[in-house]
Coordinates of C-alpha atoms in Angstrom, one line a residue:
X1 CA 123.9 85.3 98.2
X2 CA 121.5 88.3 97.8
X3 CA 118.8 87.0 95.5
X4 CA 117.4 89.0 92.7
X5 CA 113.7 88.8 94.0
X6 CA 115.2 90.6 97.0
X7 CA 117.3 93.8 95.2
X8 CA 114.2 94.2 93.0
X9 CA 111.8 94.4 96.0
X10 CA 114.0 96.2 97.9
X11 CA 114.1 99.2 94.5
X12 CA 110.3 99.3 94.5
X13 CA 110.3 100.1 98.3
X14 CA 113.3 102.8 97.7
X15 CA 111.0 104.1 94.6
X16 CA 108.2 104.3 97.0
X17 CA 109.4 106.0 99.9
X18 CA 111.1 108.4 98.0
X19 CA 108.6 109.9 95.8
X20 CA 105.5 110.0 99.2
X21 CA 108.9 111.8 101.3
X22 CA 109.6 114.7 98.6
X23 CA 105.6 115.2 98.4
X24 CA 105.8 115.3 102.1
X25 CA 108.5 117.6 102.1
X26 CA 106.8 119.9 99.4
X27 CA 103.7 120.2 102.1
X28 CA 105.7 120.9 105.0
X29 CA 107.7 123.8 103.4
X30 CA 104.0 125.3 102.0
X31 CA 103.1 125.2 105.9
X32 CA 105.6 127.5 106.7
X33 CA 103.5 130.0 105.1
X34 CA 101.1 129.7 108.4
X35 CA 104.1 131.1 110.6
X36 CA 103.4 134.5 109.2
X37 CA 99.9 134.2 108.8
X38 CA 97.8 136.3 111.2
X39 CA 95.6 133.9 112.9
X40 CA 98.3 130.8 112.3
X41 CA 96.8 129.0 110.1
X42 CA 97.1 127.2 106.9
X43 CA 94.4 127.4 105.0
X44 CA 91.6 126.1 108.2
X45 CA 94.1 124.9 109.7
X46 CA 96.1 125.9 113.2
X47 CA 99.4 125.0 113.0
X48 CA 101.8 127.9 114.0
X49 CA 101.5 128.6 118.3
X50 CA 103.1 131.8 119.5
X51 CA 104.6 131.8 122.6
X52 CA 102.0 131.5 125.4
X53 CA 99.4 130.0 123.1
X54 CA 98.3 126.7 124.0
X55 CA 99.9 123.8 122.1
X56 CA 97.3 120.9 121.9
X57 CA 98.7 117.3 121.6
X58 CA 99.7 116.9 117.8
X59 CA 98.4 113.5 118.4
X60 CA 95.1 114.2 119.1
X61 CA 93.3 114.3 116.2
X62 CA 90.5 116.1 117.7
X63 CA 92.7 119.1 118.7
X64 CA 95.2 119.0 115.8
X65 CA 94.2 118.4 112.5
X66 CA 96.5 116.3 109.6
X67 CA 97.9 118.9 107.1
X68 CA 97.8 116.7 104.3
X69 CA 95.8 113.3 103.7
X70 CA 96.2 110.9 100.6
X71 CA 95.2 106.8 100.2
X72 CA 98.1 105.4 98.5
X73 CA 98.1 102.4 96.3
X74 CA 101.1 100.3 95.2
X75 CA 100.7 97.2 93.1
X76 CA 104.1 96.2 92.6
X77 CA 105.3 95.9 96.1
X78 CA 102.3 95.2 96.7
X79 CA 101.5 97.5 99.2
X80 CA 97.9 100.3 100.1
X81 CA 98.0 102.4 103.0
X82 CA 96.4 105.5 104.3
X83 CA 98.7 108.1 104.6
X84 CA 98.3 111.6 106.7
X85 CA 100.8 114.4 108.3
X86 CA 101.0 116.8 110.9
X87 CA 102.7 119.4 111.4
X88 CA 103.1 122.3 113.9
X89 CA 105.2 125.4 114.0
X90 CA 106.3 126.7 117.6
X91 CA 107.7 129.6 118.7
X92 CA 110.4 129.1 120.8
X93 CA 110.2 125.0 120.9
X94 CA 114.1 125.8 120.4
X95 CA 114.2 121.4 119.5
X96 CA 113.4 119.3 116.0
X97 CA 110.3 116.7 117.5
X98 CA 109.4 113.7 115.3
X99 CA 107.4 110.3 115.1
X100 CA 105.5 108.1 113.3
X101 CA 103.0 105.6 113.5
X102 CA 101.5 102.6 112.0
X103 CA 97.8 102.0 113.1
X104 CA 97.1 98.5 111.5
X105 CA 95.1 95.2 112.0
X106 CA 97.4 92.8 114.0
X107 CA 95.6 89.4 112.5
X108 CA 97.6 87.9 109.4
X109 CA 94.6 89.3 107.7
X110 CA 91.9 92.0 107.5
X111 CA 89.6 93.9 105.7
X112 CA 90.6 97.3 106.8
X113 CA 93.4 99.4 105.0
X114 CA 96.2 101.2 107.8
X115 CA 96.9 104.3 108.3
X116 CA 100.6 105.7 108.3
X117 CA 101.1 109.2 110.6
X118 CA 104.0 111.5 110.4
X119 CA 104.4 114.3 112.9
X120 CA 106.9 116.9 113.4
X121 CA 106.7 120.0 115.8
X122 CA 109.1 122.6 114.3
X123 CA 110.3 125.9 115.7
X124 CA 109.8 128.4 112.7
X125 CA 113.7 130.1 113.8
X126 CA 115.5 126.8 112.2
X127 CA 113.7 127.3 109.0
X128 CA 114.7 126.4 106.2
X129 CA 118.4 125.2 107.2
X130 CA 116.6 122.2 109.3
X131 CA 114.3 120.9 105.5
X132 CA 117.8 118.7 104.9
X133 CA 117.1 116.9 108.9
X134 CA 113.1 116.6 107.9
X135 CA 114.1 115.0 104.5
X136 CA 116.2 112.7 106.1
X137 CA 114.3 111.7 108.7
X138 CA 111.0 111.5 106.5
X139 CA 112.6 108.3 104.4
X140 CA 113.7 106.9 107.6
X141 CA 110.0 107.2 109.4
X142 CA 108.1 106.3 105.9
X143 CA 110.6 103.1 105.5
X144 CA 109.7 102.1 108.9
X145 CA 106.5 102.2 109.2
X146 CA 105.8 101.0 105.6
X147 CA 107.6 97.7 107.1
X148 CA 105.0 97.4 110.0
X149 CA 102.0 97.4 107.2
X150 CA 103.3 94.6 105.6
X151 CA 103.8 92.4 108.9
X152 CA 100.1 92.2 109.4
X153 CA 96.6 92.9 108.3
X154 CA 95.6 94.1 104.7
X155 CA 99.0 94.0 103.4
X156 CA 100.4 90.9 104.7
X157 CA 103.1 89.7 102.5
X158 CA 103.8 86.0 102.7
X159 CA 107.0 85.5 104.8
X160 CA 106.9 88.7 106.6
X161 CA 103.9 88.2 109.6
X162 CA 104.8 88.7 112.7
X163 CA 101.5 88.1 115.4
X164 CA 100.9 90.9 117.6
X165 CA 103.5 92.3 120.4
X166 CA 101.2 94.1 121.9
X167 CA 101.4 92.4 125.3
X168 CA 104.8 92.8 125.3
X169 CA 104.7 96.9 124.2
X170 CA 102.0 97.2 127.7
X171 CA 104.7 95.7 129.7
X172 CA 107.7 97.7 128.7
X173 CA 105.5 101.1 128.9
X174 CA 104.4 100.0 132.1
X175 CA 108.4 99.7 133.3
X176 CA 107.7 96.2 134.2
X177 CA 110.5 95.2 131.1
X178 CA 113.4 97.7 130.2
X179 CA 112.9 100.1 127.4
X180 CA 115.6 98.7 125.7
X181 CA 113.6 95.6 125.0
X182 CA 111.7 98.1 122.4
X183 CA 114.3 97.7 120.2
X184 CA 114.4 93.8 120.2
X185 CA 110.9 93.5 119.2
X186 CA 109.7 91.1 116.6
X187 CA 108.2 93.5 114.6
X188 CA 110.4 96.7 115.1
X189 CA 113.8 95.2 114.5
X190 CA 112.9 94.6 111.3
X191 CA 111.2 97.8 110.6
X192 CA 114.1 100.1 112.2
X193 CA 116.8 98.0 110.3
X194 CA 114.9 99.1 107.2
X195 CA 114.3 102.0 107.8
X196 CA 117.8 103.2 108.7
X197 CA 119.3 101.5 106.1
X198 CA 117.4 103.2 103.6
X199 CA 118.4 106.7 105.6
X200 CA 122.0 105.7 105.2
X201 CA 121.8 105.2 101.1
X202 CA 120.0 108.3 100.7
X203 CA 122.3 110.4 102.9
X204 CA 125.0 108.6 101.5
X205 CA 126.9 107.4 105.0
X206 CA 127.9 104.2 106.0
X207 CA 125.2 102.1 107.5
X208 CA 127.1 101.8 110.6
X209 CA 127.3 105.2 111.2
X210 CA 123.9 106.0 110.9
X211 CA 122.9 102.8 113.3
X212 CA 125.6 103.8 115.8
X213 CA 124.5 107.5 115.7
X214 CA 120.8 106.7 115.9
X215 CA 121.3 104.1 119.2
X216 CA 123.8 106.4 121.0
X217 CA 121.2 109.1 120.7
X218 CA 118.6 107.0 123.2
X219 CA 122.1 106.3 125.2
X220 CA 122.6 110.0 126.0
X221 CA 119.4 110.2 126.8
X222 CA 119.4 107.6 129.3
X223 CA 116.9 105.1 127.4
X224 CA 119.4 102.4 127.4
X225 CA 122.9 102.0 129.1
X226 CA 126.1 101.3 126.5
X227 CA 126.0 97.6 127.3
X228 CA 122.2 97.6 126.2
X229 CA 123.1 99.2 122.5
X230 CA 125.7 96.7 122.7
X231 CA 123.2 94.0 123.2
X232 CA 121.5 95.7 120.8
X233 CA 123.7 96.1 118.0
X234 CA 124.0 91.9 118.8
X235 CA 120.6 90.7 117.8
X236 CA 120.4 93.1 115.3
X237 CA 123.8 91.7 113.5
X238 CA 121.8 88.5 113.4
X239 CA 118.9 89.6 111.2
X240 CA 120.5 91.5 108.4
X241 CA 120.9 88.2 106.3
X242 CA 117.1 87.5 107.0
X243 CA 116.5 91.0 105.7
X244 CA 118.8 91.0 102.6
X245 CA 120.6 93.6 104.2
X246 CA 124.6 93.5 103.2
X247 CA 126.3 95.7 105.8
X248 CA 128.4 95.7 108.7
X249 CA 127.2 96.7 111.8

């Protein structure tokens, strides 16, 4: 039985995410206005590269600067986080680019707020019919990494830490363990679990779908192999009573 400690939690996390993804959105469709600005820009800010400009890493903060930038404080999850987003516009790119990251203390506890990034690098030709794809996967990125906050560090929520993976992350980048090990981390299983599950109730499709559809994606691109997502798909059935989640996968 789902208790009701759990569905209440789990509304102030949906209230949450929802209301920092349509603010997000709201920015990203102001910086389209850079795609017809002449120099690029949005306000300061580069973000628009014509072809045979050079496109810094949208990573480096030194070479591409956040679009928007706000501290966000939640006391009834509870939950505080820096949040920042970047975006760029790129002639040509003819592909829909997205990530996210969590940069947060791994020790159960810490002195020193996280910070949540969102990127996306957009070709300006799929504007706006690709907003409904950005809104989509906004909540699904937000959800996720909102869940990585609260497994360590400032926002530790009893029950939830998870000591650092880190070791384990250096060997699977270095190829010495499969990538499909990724998905089978401690602290990500959880964290993509929620975060697709809140996808599917806002896009209003079955949970499995949007699991199936989100694994096969990193099987056509050679990731993992069908008996890995199968593997997958295995562990992950075993955690969705741990996470109060009631679906089929």
């Amino acid at each position: 039985m789902i208790s009701l400690k759990h569905l209440f939690l789990e509304g102030r996390y949906d209230s949450l995410v929802t209301t920092l993804s349509n603010k997000l959105l709201g920015v990203i469709k102001d910086s389209y206005s850079a795609v017809n600005n002449p120099h690029g820009k949005l306000g300061k800010k580069k973000i628009f590269y014509k072809q045979g400009e050079t496109i810094p890493n949208i990573e480096d903060d030194t070479k591409q600067p956040k679009i928007y930038f706000e501290e966000v404080e939640n006391a009834t999850i509870p939950v505080e986080f820096y949040l920042q987003l970047k975006v760029q516009w790129i002639e040509g790119l003819d592909d829909f680019r997205y990530g996210g990251d969590a940069f947060n203390d791994s020790k159960r506890d810490s002195k020193e707020a996280p910070l949540i990034e969102i990127r996306f690098e957009l070709d300006p030709t799929d504007y706006p019919r690709i907003l409904s794809s950005i809104a989509m996967h906004l909540r699904d990125i937000l959800r996720h990494e909102i869940e990585h906050v609260t497994q360590s560090g400032w926002n530790t929520i009893d029950g939830k830490y998870i000591s650092s993976d880190n070791a384990l992350r250096t060997k699977i980048n270095a190829g010495i363990l499969p990538q499909a090990r990724y998905f089978t981390l401690p602290k990500e299983i959880p964290a993509m679990l929620q975060g697709l599950y809140f996808k599917a109730k806002k896009s209003k499709q079955p949970f499995k779908t949007v699991v199936d559809e989100y694994l096969s994606m990193w099987v056509d691109n050679e990731t993992i192999t069908p008996q890995e997502k199968e593997n997958i798909l295995t562990t992950w059935r075993s955690y969705l009573p741990k996470l109060a989640i009631r679906q089929e996968l």
